[in-house]
mmCIF file of C-alpha atoms in Angstrom:
data_model
loop_
_atom_site.group_PDB
_atom_site.id
_atom_site.type_symbol
_atom_site.label_atom_id
_atom_site.label_comp_id
_atom_site.label_asym_id
_atom_site.label_seq_id
_atom_site.Cartn_x
_atom_site.Cartn_y
_atom_site.Cartn_z
ATOM 1 C CA MET A 139 -114.125 313.272 -114.202
ATOM 2 C CA PRO A 140 -110.981 311.582 -112.097
ATOM 3 C CA ALA A 141 -108.983 313.594 -109.619
ATOM 4 C CA ASN A 142 -105.936 311.603 -108.927
ATOM 5 C CA ILE A 143 -103.080 312.237 -106.676
ATOM 6 C CA VAL A 144 -99.903 310.636 -106.889
ATOM 7 C CA VAL A 145 -97.672 310.007 -103.852
ATOM 8 C CA GLY A 146 -94.451 308.394 -102.432
ATOM 9 C CA THR A 147 -94.784 305.914 -99.538
ATOM 10 C CA GLN A 148 -91.208 305.324 -98.594
ATOM 11 C CA TRP A 149 -88.589 308.378 -98.116
ATOM 12 C CA GLY A 150 -88.455 309.791 -102.113
ATOM 13 C CA ASP A 151 -87.317 308.425 -105.023
ATOM 14 C CA GLU A 152 -89.703 305.377 -105.742
ATOM 15 C CA GLY A 153 -90.124 306.253 -109.182
ATOM 16 C CA LYS A 154 -92.951 308.549 -109.153
ATOM 17 C CA GLY A 155 -92.089 310.088 -112.379
ATOM 18 C CA LYS A 156 -92.410 307.125 -114.236
ATOM 19 C CA ILE A 157 -96.120 306.549 -112.425
ATOM 20 C CA ILE A 158 -96.751 310.424 -112.967
ATOM 21 C CA ASP A 159 -95.668 310.468 -116.756
ATOM 22 C CA ILE A 160 -97.866 307.407 -117.624
ATOM 23 C CA LEU A 161 -100.981 309.355 -115.786
ATOM 24 C CA ALA A 162 -100.049 312.411 -117.351
ATOM 25 C CA SER A 163 -100.605 311.355 -120.637
ATOM 26 C CA ARG A 164 -104.444 310.489 -119.706
ATOM 27 C CA ALA A 165 -105.151 313.780 -117.889
ATOM 28 C CA ASP A 166 -105.832 317.426 -119.097
ATOM 29 C CA VAL A 167 -104.274 319.390 -116.216
ATOM 30 C CA VAL A 168 -101.243 318.339 -114.016
ATOM 31 C CA VAL A 169 -100.154 320.162 -111.033
ATOM 32 C CA ARG A 170 -97.386 320.310 -108.794
ATOM 33 C CA SER A 171 -98.429 320.940 -105.130
ATOM 34 C CA GLN A 172 -95.423 321.448 -102.629
ATOM 35 C CA GLY A 173 -91.438 321.119 -102.213
ATOM 36 C CA GLY A 174 -88.881 322.815 -104.311
ATOM 37 C CA ASN A 175 -85.854 321.765 -106.824
ATOM 38 C CA ASN A 176 -84.887 319.893 -103.878
ATOM 39 C CA ALA A 177 -87.122 317.355 -105.291
ATOM 40 C CA GLY A 178 -86.512 315.682 -108.997
ATOM 41 C CA HIS A 179 -88.575 313.144 -111.354
ATOM 42 C CA THR A 180 -86.781 311.105 -113.563
ATOM 43 C CA VAL A 181 -88.579 310.420 -116.541
ATOM 44 C CA VAL A 182 -87.414 307.877 -119.786
ATOM 45 C CA ASN A 183 -90.057 308.689 -122.415
ATOM 46 C CA ASN A 184 -89.166 306.685 -125.891
ATOM 47 C CA GLY A 185 -85.400 306.350 -124.774
ATOM 48 C CA GLU A 186 -85.261 310.211 -124.262
ATOM 49 C CA THR A 187 -84.432 310.968 -120.634
ATOM 50 C CA TYR A 188 -86.014 314.121 -118.580
ATOM 51 C CA LYS A 189 -85.040 314.735 -115.433
ATOM 52 C CA LEU A 190 -87.595 317.637 -113.562
ATOM 53 C CA HIS A 191 -87.174 319.330 -110.549
ATOM 54 C CA LEU A 192 -89.687 322.174 -110.308
ATOM 55 C CA ILE A 193 -91.601 321.707 -113.587
ATOM 56 C CA PRO A 194 -94.968 319.100 -113.487
ATOM 57 C CA SER A 195 -93.904 316.168 -115.597
ATOM 58 C CA GLY A 196 -96.946 316.633 -118.191
ATOM 59 C CA ILE A 197 -94.551 319.419 -119.591
ATOM 60 C CA LEU A 198 -93.569 316.789 -121.910
ATOM 61 C CA TYR A 199 -97.358 316.926 -123.626
ATOM 62 C CA PRO A 200 -98.397 319.888 -125.419
ATOM 63 C CA ASP A 201 -101.887 319.334 -125.012
ATOM 64 C CA LYS A 202 -101.960 319.764 -120.732
ATOM 65 C CA LEU A 203 -102.190 322.376 -118.571
ATOM 66 C CA CYS A 204 -99.053 322.279 -116.064
ATOM 67 C CA LEU A 205 -99.931 324.119 -112.890
ATOM 68 C CA ILE A 206 -97.104 324.847 -110.098
ATOM 69 C CA GLY A 207 -99.690 325.509 -106.747
ATOM 70 C CA ALA A 208 -99.085 328.107 -104.259
ATOM 71 C CA GLY A 209 -97.382 325.269 -101.693
ATOM 72 C CA VAL A 210 -94.320 325.212 -103.947
ATOM 73 C CA VAL A 211 -90.970 327.298 -102.812
ATOM 74 C CA LEU A 212 -89.894 328.129 -106.638
ATOM 75 C CA ASP A 213 -86.198 328.855 -107.116
ATOM 76 C CA PRO A 214 -86.052 331.647 -109.993
ATOM 77 C CA LYS A 215 -82.577 331.062 -111.320
ATOM 78 C CA ASP A 216 -83.192 326.939 -111.516
ATOM 79 C CA PHE A 217 -86.783 327.733 -112.679
ATOM 80 C CA THR A 218 -85.487 329.534 -115.794
ATOM 81 C CA GLY A 219 -82.111 327.076 -116.436
ATOM 82 C CA GLU A 220 -85.143 324.336 -116.386
ATOM 83 C CA LEU A 221 -87.087 326.067 -118.763
ATOM 84 C CA LYS A 222 -84.204 327.083 -121.166
ATOM 85 C CA SER A 223 -83.123 323.084 -120.922
ATOM 86 C CA LEU A 224 -86.544 322.385 -121.940
ATOM 87 C CA HIS A 225 -86.785 324.520 -124.957
ATOM 88 C CA GLU A 226 -83.286 323.476 -126.266
ATOM 89 C CA ARG A 227 -85.284 320.089 -126.647
ATOM 90 C CA GLY A 228 -88.048 321.496 -128.584
ATOM 91 C CA ILE A 229 -90.177 321.250 -125.341
ATOM 92 C CA SER A 230 -92.710 323.767 -125.682
ATOM 93 C CA THR A 231 -93.795 325.860 -121.781
ATOM 94 C CA ASP A 232 -96.652 327.873 -123.244
ATOM 95 C CA ASN A 233 -99.117 326.063 -121.192
ATOM 96 C CA LEU A 234 -97.558 326.194 -118.017
ATOM 97 C CA LYS A 235 -98.927 328.462 -115.260
ATOM 98 C CA ILE A 236 -97.216 329.527 -111.654
ATOM 99 C CA ASP A 237 -99.090 330.570 -108.609
ATOM 100 C CA PRO A 238 -98.547 334.423 -107.384
ATOM 101 C CA ARG A 239 -98.898 332.636 -103.980
ATOM 102 C CA ALA A 240 -95.692 330.542 -104.271
ATOM 103 C CA HIS A 241 -92.784 331.605 -102.236
ATOM 104 C CA VAL A 242 -89.451 332.576 -103.763
ATOM 105 C CA VAL A 243 -86.462 330.962 -102.717
ATOM 106 C CA MET A 244 -83.674 333.880 -102.168
ATOM 107 C CA PRO A 245 -79.917 333.729 -102.072
ATOM 108 C CA TRP A 246 -79.553 334.063 -98.302
ATOM 109 C CA HIS A 247 -82.106 331.125 -98.310
ATOM 110 C CA ILE A 248 -79.495 329.054 -99.586
ATOM 111 C CA ILE A 249 -76.792 330.485 -97.269
ATOM 112 C CA LEU A 250 -78.370 330.267 -94.401
ATOM 113 C CA ASP A 251 -78.898 326.275 -95.364
ATOM 114 C CA GLY A 252 -75.491 325.591 -95.956
ATOM 115 C CA LEU A 253 -74.486 327.321 -92.632
ATOM 116 C CA SER A 254 -77.260 325.877 -90.528
ATOM 117 C CA GLU A 255 -76.092 322.564 -91.873
ATOM 118 C CA GLN A 256 -72.461 323.377 -91.042
ATOM 119 C CA PHE A 257 -73.612 324.385 -87.620
ATOM 120 C CA ARG A 258 -75.059 321.460 -86.594
ATOM 121 C CA GLY A 259 -72.014 319.008 -87.411
ATOM 122 C CA ASN A 260 -72.317 315.453 -86.815
ATOM 123 C CA SER A 261 -76.227 316.503 -86.092
ATOM 124 C CA ASP A 262 -76.664 317.830 -89.318
ATOM 125 C CA ILE A 263 -80.184 316.610 -90.978
ATOM 126 C CA GLY A 264 -78.564 316.036 -94.532
ATOM 127 C CA THR A 265 -80.254 318.966 -96.661
ATOM 128 C CA THR A 266 -79.814 319.092 -100.523
ATOM 129 C CA LYS A 267 -78.308 322.853 -99.122
ATOM 130 C CA ARG A 268 -80.605 324.511 -101.628
ATOM 131 C CA GLY A 269 -82.728 327.246 -99.337
ATOM 132 C CA ILE A 270 -86.045 325.024 -99.092
ATOM 133 C CA GLY A 271 -86.135 324.420 -95.303
ATOM 134 C CA PRO A 272 -84.815 328.181 -94.666
ATOM 135 C CA THR A 273 -87.691 329.765 -97.667
ATOM 136 C CA TYR A 274 -90.617 327.745 -95.522
ATOM 137 C CA MET A 275 -89.262 329.331 -92.099
ATOM 138 C CA ASP A 276 -89.865 332.479 -93.345
ATOM 139 C CA LYS A 277 -93.416 331.696 -95.615
ATOM 140 C CA TYR A 278 -94.394 330.828 -91.719
ATOM 141 C CA GLU A 279 -92.387 333.701 -89.980
ATOM 142 C CA ARG A 280 -94.569 336.148 -92.401
ATOM 143 C CA CYS A 281 -91.657 337.444 -94.249
ATOM 144 C CA GLY A 282 -91.691 335.452 -97.083
ATOM 145 C CA ILE A 283 -91.209 337.065 -100.708
ATOM 146 C CA ARG A 284 -94.172 335.784 -103.082
ATOM 147 C CA ILE A 285 -94.271 335.190 -106.968
ATOM 148 C CA TYR A 286 -96.420 337.888 -107.124
ATOM 149 C CA ASP A 287 -94.003 340.066 -105.227
ATOM 150 C CA LEU A 288 -91.127 339.117 -107.898
ATOM 151 C CA VAL A 289 -93.309 340.217 -110.985
ATOM 152 C CA HIS A 290 -93.781 343.989 -109.254
ATOM 153 C CA PRO A 291 -90.281 345.163 -109.320
ATOM 154 C CA GLU A 292 -91.247 347.969 -106.876
ATOM 155 C CA VAL A 293 -92.680 345.749 -104.156
ATOM 156 C CA PHE A 294 -89.909 343.305 -104.829
ATOM 157 C CA ALA A 295 -87.114 346.088 -104.337
ATOM 158 C CA GLU A 296 -88.854 347.222 -100.549
ATOM 159 C CA LYS A 297 -89.345 343.459 -99.468
ATOM 160 C CA VAL A 298 -86.016 342.547 -100.381
ATOM 161 C CA ARG A 299 -83.998 345.527 -98.892
ATOM 162 C CA SER A 300 -85.959 345.358 -95.754
ATOM 163 C CA THR A 301 -85.742 341.205 -95.111
ATOM 164 C CA GLY A 302 -82.362 340.986 -96.702
ATOM 165 C CA LYS A 303 -80.880 343.358 -94.041
ATOM 166 C CA LEU A 304 -82.365 341.171 -91.326
ATOM 167 C CA LYS A 305 -80.773 338.008 -93.139
ATOM 168 C CA ASN A 306 -77.392 339.228 -93.556
ATOM 169 C CA LYS A 307 -77.304 340.119 -89.965
ATOM 170 C CA ILE A 308 -77.891 336.420 -89.005
ATOM 171 C CA ILE A 309 -75.644 335.507 -91.664
ATOM 172 C CA THR A 310 -72.614 337.723 -90.935
ATOM 173 C CA GLU A 311 -73.252 338.036 -86.730
ATOM 174 C CA VAL A 312 -74.747 334.763 -86.104
ATOM 175 C CA TYR A 313 -72.778 332.339 -88.738
ATOM 176 C CA GLY A 314 -69.841 334.585 -89.182
ATOM 177 C CA GLY A 315 -70.769 333.945 -92.793
ATOM 178 C CA GLU A 316 -70.343 336.612 -96.021
ATOM 179 C CA ALA A 317 -73.626 339.057 -96.500
ATOM 180 C CA VAL A 318 -75.508 338.998 -99.764
ATOM 181 C CA ASP A 319 -75.286 342.024 -101.763
ATOM 182 C CA ILE A 320 -79.003 343.105 -101.864
ATOM 183 C CA GLU A 321 -78.883 345.570 -104.412
ATOM 184 C CA ALA A 322 -76.974 342.967 -106.722
ATOM 185 C CA VAL A 323 -79.687 340.567 -106.167
ATOM 186 C CA ILE A 324 -82.363 342.807 -106.912
ATOM 187 C CA ASN A 325 -81.058 343.188 -110.357
ATOM 188 C CA GLU A 326 -80.674 339.565 -110.816
ATOM 189 C CA TYR A 327 -84.133 338.895 -109.490
ATOM 190 C CA ASN A 328 -85.952 341.720 -111.502
ATOM 191 C CA GLU A 329 -84.537 339.893 -114.711
ATOM 192 C CA TYR A 330 -86.177 336.489 -113.669
ATOM 193 C CA GLY A 331 -89.347 338.418 -112.539
ATOM 194 C CA LYS A 332 -89.399 339.503 -116.364
ATOM 195 C CA ILE A 333 -89.288 335.739 -117.548
ATOM 196 C CA LEU A 334 -91.340 334.163 -114.871
ATOM 197 C CA ALA A 335 -94.019 337.460 -115.491
ATOM 198 C CA PRO A 336 -96.052 335.667 -118.608
ATOM 199 C CA PHE A 337 -96.470 332.120 -116.463
ATOM 200 C CA VAL A 338 -98.286 333.817 -113.348
ATOM 201 C CA ASP A 339 -102.086 332.992 -112.745
ATOM 202 C CA ASP A 340 -104.283 331.646 -109.744
ATOM 203 C CA VAL A 341 -103.598 327.924 -109.969
ATOM 204 C CA SER A 342 -106.655 327.351 -107.543
ATOM 205 C CA VAL A 343 -109.177 329.030 -109.550
ATOM 206 C CA LEU A 344 -107.951 327.196 -113.045
ATOM 207 C CA THR A 345 -107.818 323.671 -110.917
ATOM 208 C CA PHE A 346 -111.447 324.739 -109.463
ATOM 209 C CA ASP A 347 -112.815 325.922 -112.913
ATOM 210 C CA ALA A 348 -110.975 322.561 -114.990
ATOM 211 C CA ASP A 349 -112.575 320.179 -112.355
ATOM 212 C CA LYS A 350 -115.614 321.901 -113.177
ATOM 213 C CA ALA A 351 -115.598 321.565 -116.789
ATOM 214 C CA GLY A 352 -115.256 317.910 -116.492
ATOM 215 C CA LYS A 353 -111.323 317.664 -117.199
ATOM 216 C CA THR A 354 -109.194 314.879 -115.703
ATOM 217 C CA ILE A 355 -106.536 316.155 -113.642
ATOM 218 C CA MET A 356 -103.355 314.745 -111.404
ATOM 219 C CA PHE A 357 -101.857 316.015 -108.888
ATOM 220 C CA GLU A 358 -98.035 315.205 -108.544
ATOM 221 C CA GLY A 359 -96.348 315.104 -105.229
ATOM 222 C CA ALA A 360 -92.637 315.717 -104.106
ATOM 223 C CA GLN A 361 -90.805 313.681 -101.745
ATOM 224 C CA ALA A 362 -92.766 311.246 -99.606
ATOM 225 C CA THR A 363 -94.622 310.026 -97.061
ATOM 226 C CA LEU A 364 -91.866 309.726 -94.711
ATOM 227 C CA LEU A 365 -90.487 313.090 -95.470
ATOM 228 C CA ASP A 366 -93.686 314.510 -94.070
ATOM 229 C CA ILE A 367 -93.127 317.638 -91.768
ATOM 230 C CA ASP A 368 -95.387 316.031 -89.076
ATOM 231 C CA PHE A 369 -96.002 312.085 -90.069
ATOM 232 C CA GLY A 370 -91.955 311.604 -91.439
ATOM 233 C CA THR A 371 -89.312 310.359 -89.654
ATOM 234 C CA TYR A 372 -88.528 314.215 -87.722
ATOM 235 C CA PRO A 373 -86.141 315.889 -87.730
ATOM 236 C CA TYR A 374 -84.731 314.079 -91.021
ATOM 237 C CA VAL A 375 -87.987 315.166 -93.254
ATOM 238 C CA THR A 376 -88.646 317.638 -95.705
ATOM 239 C CA SER A 377 -90.537 321.178 -94.723
ATOM 240 C CA SER A 378 -93.715 320.747 -96.387
ATOM 241 C CA HIS A 379 -96.947 317.644 -96.554
ATOM 242 C CA PRO A 380 -96.108 315.638 -99.164
ATOM 243 C CA LEU A 381 -99.029 313.431 -98.154
ATOM 244 C CA SER A 382 -102.151 313.557 -99.886
ATOM 245 C CA ALA A 383 -103.950 315.755 -97.824
ATOM 246 C CA GLY A 384 -100.840 318.624 -98.353
ATOM 247 C CA VAL A 385 -102.168 318.638 -102.274
ATOM 248 C CA CYS A 386 -105.537 320.433 -101.265
ATOM 249 C CA VAL A 387 -103.706 322.939 -99.127
ATOM 250 C CA GLY A 388 -100.777 323.501 -101.680
ATOM 251 C CA THR A 389 -103.061 323.857 -104.478
ATOM 252 C CA GLY A 390 -106.016 325.240 -103.441
ATOM 253 C CA VAL A 391 -108.654 322.871 -103.652
ATOM 254 C CA GLY A 392 -111.345 321.069 -101.127
ATOM 255 C CA PRO A 393 -110.452 317.190 -100.620
ATOM 256 C CA ARG A 394 -114.107 316.485 -102.233
ATOM 257 C CA MET A 395 -112.837 317.269 -105.584
ATOM 258 C CA ILE A 396 -110.123 313.972 -105.264
ATOM 259 C CA THR A 397 -111.294 310.355 -106.109
ATOM 260 C CA ASN A 398 -108.433 308.411 -106.191
ATOM 261 C CA ILE A 399 -104.981 308.544 -104.691
ATOM 262 C CA ILE A 400 -102.105 306.132 -105.543
ATOM 263 C CA GLY A 401 -98.715 305.378 -103.887
ATOM 264 C CA VAL A 402 -95.714 304.507 -105.133
ATOM 265 C CA ALA A 403 -93.035 302.036 -103.822
ATOM 266 C CA LYS A 404 -90.045 300.347 -105.013
ATOM 267 C CA ALA A 405 -90.116 296.333 -104.584
ATOM 268 C CA TYR A 406 -87.035 297.262 -102.020
ATOM 269 C CA THR A 407 -86.413 300.268 -100.106
ATOM 270 C CA THR A 408 -83.929 303.637 -100.313
ATOM 271 C CA ARG A 409 -82.907 306.651 -98.912
ATOM 272 C CA VAL A 410 -80.929 309.737 -99.472
ATOM 273 C CA GLY A 411 -79.572 311.503 -96.091
ATOM 274 C CA LYS A 412 -79.354 310.571 -92.331
ATOM 275 C CA GLY A 413 -81.774 308.996 -90.033
ATOM 276 C CA PRO A 414 -82.482 305.402 -89.338
ATOM 277 C CA PHE A 415 -83.522 302.836 -91.817
ATOM 278 C CA PRO A 416 -84.520 299.542 -90.289
ATOM 279 C CA THR A 417 -83.974 297.155 -93.325
ATOM 280 C CA GLU A 418 -81.070 298.798 -94.230
ATOM 281 C CA LEU A 419 -78.109 296.467 -96.318
ATOM 282 C CA ASP A 420 -74.776 297.557 -95.613
ATOM 283 C CA ASP A 421 -72.909 294.609 -97.664
ATOM 284 C CA GLU A 422 -72.730 292.917 -101.155
ATOM 285 C CA ILE A 423 -76.811 292.559 -101.894
ATOM 286 C CA GLY A 424 -77.354 296.249 -100.763
ATOM 287 C CA ASP A 425 -74.702 297.498 -103.159
ATOM 288 C CA LYS A 426 -76.102 295.239 -106.347
ATOM 289 C CA ILE A 427 -79.365 296.659 -105.229
ATOM 290 C CA ARG A 428 -78.088 300.261 -105.925
ATOM 291 C CA THR A 429 -75.872 299.435 -109.132
ATOM 292 C CA VAL A 430 -78.330 297.414 -110.793
ATOM 293 C CA GLY A 431 -81.167 300.175 -110.108
ATOM 294 C CA GLY A 432 -79.302 303.136 -110.734
ATOM 295 C CA GLU A 433 -79.632 304.264 -107.503
ATOM 296 C CA PHE A 434 -78.356 308.149 -107.481
ATOM 297 C CA GLY A 435 -80.243 311.016 -106.425
ATOM 298 C CA THR A 436 -81.727 312.615 -109.450
ATOM 299 C CA THR A 437 -81.374 316.038 -107.886
ATOM 300 C CA THR A 438 -77.878 315.782 -105.825
ATOM 301 C CA GLY A 439 -76.657 312.784 -107.245
ATOM 302 C CA ARG A 440 -75.858 311.106 -103.916
ATOM 303 C CA PRO A 441 -75.777 307.184 -103.598
ATOM 304 C CA ARG A 442 -78.827 306.092 -102.186
ATOM 305 C CA ARG A 443 -78.960 303.743 -99.031
ATOM 306 C CA THR A 444 -80.457 300.691 -100.061
ATOM 307 C CA GLY A 445 -82.384 298.040 -98.183
ATOM 308 C CA TRP A 446 -85.093 295.494 -98.200
ATOM 309 C CA PHE A 447 -88.999 296.252 -98.844
ATOM 310 C CA ASP A 448 -90.255 297.578 -95.369
ATOM 311 C CA ALA A 449 -93.928 296.650 -95.280
ATOM 312 C CA VAL A 450 -94.229 298.415 -92.174
ATOM 313 C CA ILE A 451 -93.753 301.481 -93.745
ATOM 314 C CA VAL A 452 -95.946 301.244 -96.525
ATOM 315 C CA LYS A 453 -98.845 299.995 -94.352
ATOM 316 C CA HIS A 454 -98.068 303.131 -92.463
ATOM 317 C CA SER A 455 -98.513 305.511 -96.178
ATOM 318 C CA VAL A 456 -101.388 303.743 -96.760
ATOM 319 C CA ARG A 457 -103.145 304.662 -93.675
ATOM 320 C CA VAL A 458 -101.867 308.607 -93.374
ATOM 321 C CA ASN A 459 -102.776 308.948 -97.354
ATOM 322 C CA GLY A 460 -105.838 307.044 -97.603
ATOM 323 C CA LEU A 461 -104.662 305.270 -100.749
ATOM 324 C CA ASP A 462 -106.678 303.802 -103.430
ATOM 325 C CA GLY A 463 -104.061 301.373 -104.838
ATOM 326 C CA LEU A 464 -100.223 300.941 -104.904
ATOM 327 C CA ALA A 465 -97.912 301.097 -107.835
ATOM 328 C CA ILE A 466 -94.692 299.116 -107.175
ATOM 329 C CA ASN A 467 -91.699 300.193 -109.238
ATOM 330 C CA LYS A 468 -88.267 298.363 -110.139
ATOM 331 C CA LEU A 469 -89.290 295.025 -109.407
ATOM 332 C CA ASP A 470 -86.763 293.793 -112.096
ATOM 333 C CA THR A 471 -84.065 295.057 -109.890
ATOM 334 C CA LEU A 472 -84.567 292.150 -107.571
ATOM 335 C CA CYS A 473 -83.840 289.706 -110.447
ATOM 336 C CA GLY A 474 -81.373 287.120 -109.688
ATOM 337 C CA LEU A 475 -80.718 288.222 -105.846
ATOM 338 C CA GLY A 476 -81.290 284.618 -104.563
ATOM 339 C CA THR A 477 -83.876 284.618 -101.582
ATOM 340 C CA LEU A 478 -85.568 288.131 -100.910
ATOM 341 C CA LYS A 479 -86.344 289.015 -98.094
ATOM 342 C CA ILE A 480 -89.995 291.385 -96.641
ATOM 343 C CA CYS A 481 -89.757 293.583 -92.936
ATOM 344 C CA VAL A 482 -93.009 292.521 -91.853
ATOM 345 C CA GLY A 483 -92.618 294.005 -88.004
ATOM 346 C CA TYR A 484 -90.433 295.609 -85.458
ATOM 347 C CA LYS A 485 -88.621 294.171 -82.814
ATOM 348 C CA MET A 486 -87.990 296.651 -79.929
ATOM 349 C CA PRO A 487 -85.084 296.795 -77.621
ATOM 350 C CA ASP A 488 -87.330 294.867 -74.590
ATOM 351 C CA GLY A 489 -88.521 292.189 -77.162
ATOM 352 C CA SER A 490 -91.918 293.456 -77.628
ATOM 353 C CA VAL A 491 -92.864 293.647 -81.701
ATOM 354 C CA ILE A 492 -95.026 295.865 -83.076
ATOM 355 C CA ASN A 493 -96.177 296.072 -86.548
ATOM 356 C CA ASN A 494 -97.163 299.712 -86.720
ATOM 357 C CA PHE A 495 -94.380 302.534 -87.681
ATOM 358 C CA PRO A 496 -93.482 304.293 -84.544
ATOM 359 C CA PRO A 497 -94.183 308.102 -84.207
ATOM 360 C CA THR A 498 -90.603 308.910 -82.921
ATOM 361 C CA LEU A 499 -87.359 308.524 -83.857
ATOM 362 C CA GLU A 500 -86.201 307.700 -80.659
ATOM 363 C CA GLU A 501 -88.506 304.577 -81.417
ATOM 364 C CA LEU A 502 -87.692 304.056 -84.565
ATOM 365 C CA GLU A 503 -83.965 303.850 -83.850
ATOM 366 C CA GLY A 504 -84.062 301.200 -81.541
ATOM 367 C CA CYS A 505 -86.003 298.547 -84.043
ATOM 368 C CA GLU A 506 -84.909 295.587 -85.223
ATOM 369 C CA PRO A 507 -86.219 293.973 -88.199
ATOM 370 C CA ILE A 508 -88.145 291.055 -88.460
ATOM 371 C CA TYR A 509 -88.368 289.249 -91.881
ATOM 372 C CA GLU A 510 -90.270 286.930 -93.794
ATOM 373 C CA GLU A 511 -88.337 285.455 -96.849
ATOM 374 C CA ALA A 512 -89.619 284.689 -100.455
ATOM 375 C CA GLU A 513 -88.218 282.824 -103.342
ATOM 376 C CA GLY A 514 -86.514 284.722 -105.359
ATOM 377 C CA PHE A 515 -86.464 284.857 -109.637
ATOM 378 C CA THR A 516 -83.858 284.777 -112.346
ATOM 379 C CA GLU A 517 -86.146 285.322 -115.411
ATOM 380 C CA ASP A 518 -85.933 288.373 -117.269
ATOM 381 C CA ILE A 519 -88.949 290.382 -116.491
ATOM 382 C CA THR A 520 -88.782 293.383 -118.450
ATOM 383 C CA GLY A 521 -90.978 292.102 -121.712
ATOM 384 C CA CYS A 522 -93.311 291.318 -119.499
ATOM 385 C CA ARG A 523 -96.907 293.350 -119.981
ATOM 386 C CA THR A 524 -99.610 291.255 -117.831
ATOM 387 C CA PHE A 525 -99.559 290.223 -114.253
ATOM 388 C CA GLU A 526 -99.858 286.320 -115.460
ATOM 389 C CA GLU A 527 -96.609 286.709 -118.158
ATOM 390 C CA LEU A 528 -94.678 287.620 -114.666
ATOM 391 C CA PRO A 529 -92.921 284.096 -113.068
ATOM 392 C CA LEU A 530 -94.663 282.336 -110.784
ATOM 393 C CA ASN A 531 -92.696 283.695 -107.302
ATOM 394 C CA CYS A 532 -92.857 287.517 -108.841
ATOM 395 C CA ARG A 533 -96.704 287.099 -108.787
ATOM 396 C CA LYS A 534 -96.145 285.495 -105.215
ATOM 397 C CA TYR A 535 -94.129 288.536 -104.289
ATOM 398 C CA ILE A 536 -96.641 291.338 -105.084
ATOM 399 C CA GLU A 537 -99.662 289.407 -103.882
ATOM 400 C CA ARG A 538 -97.995 289.114 -100.403
ATOM 401 C CA LEU A 539 -97.009 292.936 -100.338
ATOM 402 C CA GLU A 540 -100.831 293.199 -101.284
ATOM 403 C CA GLU A 541 -101.691 291.494 -98.079
ATOM 404 C CA LEU A 542 -99.035 293.404 -95.811
ATOM 405 C CA CYS A 543 -99.718 296.555 -96.750
ATOM 406 C CA GLY A 544 -103.498 295.984 -97.074
ATOM 407 C CA CYS A 545 -104.015 297.674 -100.224
ATOM 408 C CA ARG A 546 -104.318 296.453 -103.931
ATOM 409 C CA ILE A 547 -101.083 296.823 -106.178
ATOM 410 C CA ALA A 548 -102.797 298.227 -109.259
ATOM 411 C CA MET A 549 -99.162 298.913 -111.095
ATOM 412 C CA ILE A 550 -95.959 297.101 -111.365
ATOM 413 C CA GLY A 551 -92.851 298.526 -113.225
ATOM 414 C CA VAL A 552 -90.361 296.250 -114.660
ATOM 415 C CA GLY A 553 -88.229 298.312 -116.523
ATOM 416 C CA PRO A 554 -86.822 302.272 -116.766
ATOM 417 C CA ASP A 555 -88.733 303.210 -119.748
ATOM 418 C CA ARG A 556 -92.834 304.243 -119.690
ATOM 419 C CA SER A 557 -94.054 300.966 -121.520
ATOM 420 C CA GLN A 558 -92.328 298.936 -119.252
ATOM 421 C CA ILE A 559 -95.237 298.529 -116.965
ATOM 422 C CA ILE A 560 -97.841 296.433 -116.364
ATOM 423 C CA GLU A 561 -101.287 297.583 -115.015
ATOM 424 C CA ARG A 562 -103.743 295.253 -113.337
#
């Protein structure tokens, strides 16, 4: 049976939540494999808007098994708040499970995230300051606290006192910050542990068993390809692997289980935070795309930087993820913009032209986009449900993106609601 991965192909915020929601409705199991509450999925279903950060989008369907894998870093305070919000809207979380290996975001992680960004000054990365990077740092330093620890109070208290002592030393003596009250943290987090305990189960085993039982599985990614710690625009990246390969590591399954990998992109490009952005528009068109497209962060509310579609970026994503198909969202946002532009390559400072995404930030900063133009459209496409219903210029635009990216475009979003989708 199908095991689908959905990944972002740009800098995130491509509307993965909508595509994930559509595929989740057809799946038996939905798995989140990496990242933390720095991610956000906005899902519009039957006119209702849901903003999810840690809990898989499949939670909106009571018959789906929803799993949070070992590769996720979980802030229990934020998580319990998300649970409460769903319960208040009548959404059941009975089918939700969390892997005991997943790491816990602790208060000192959030403090250190903010202090380190402050210390960097103008060289800051532009993190969400939610402690994600410091949590992954502790994971790889092998001093992290995991969900298993959280739901075992004696183990948790011992590890918090040990690790917290070191973290307070760093906070106070390196950054000049205020120490964390360790005993208060233990008392507060013990309450979270009681809430989370019923959800803890081995996600690797549950996923493997579901596959063996012939269930349809969907793995949802957080962030996106250009935020990958290795293949993104380092250092302006996240601290995990949002690539398709990261799903296997973060869930504990082998790659042979995967049958279909879908990449999600917008019909243009956006970015939040610092770092080079070759096709960025600092003009009236960029402002219009931001306003019409509602380009403000799900998690932070920050206005997103906007620009033309960059085929060099998406071609890079097709390669490193092994994409079987693309979903292009927000085509409707381009309505009425006049002539559209597509970046087809980069011009380097020495005058040479490259068509592959450069591996370093230094090279990318020197790139100037090479554009080709496409005729725009003025027709309202929000009611279109087949490719043939789209205006000719829309169809030409999509077909040209396919050629440039080297990947079939299987889905086209023409509005925010899950029903506003064209499947080819």
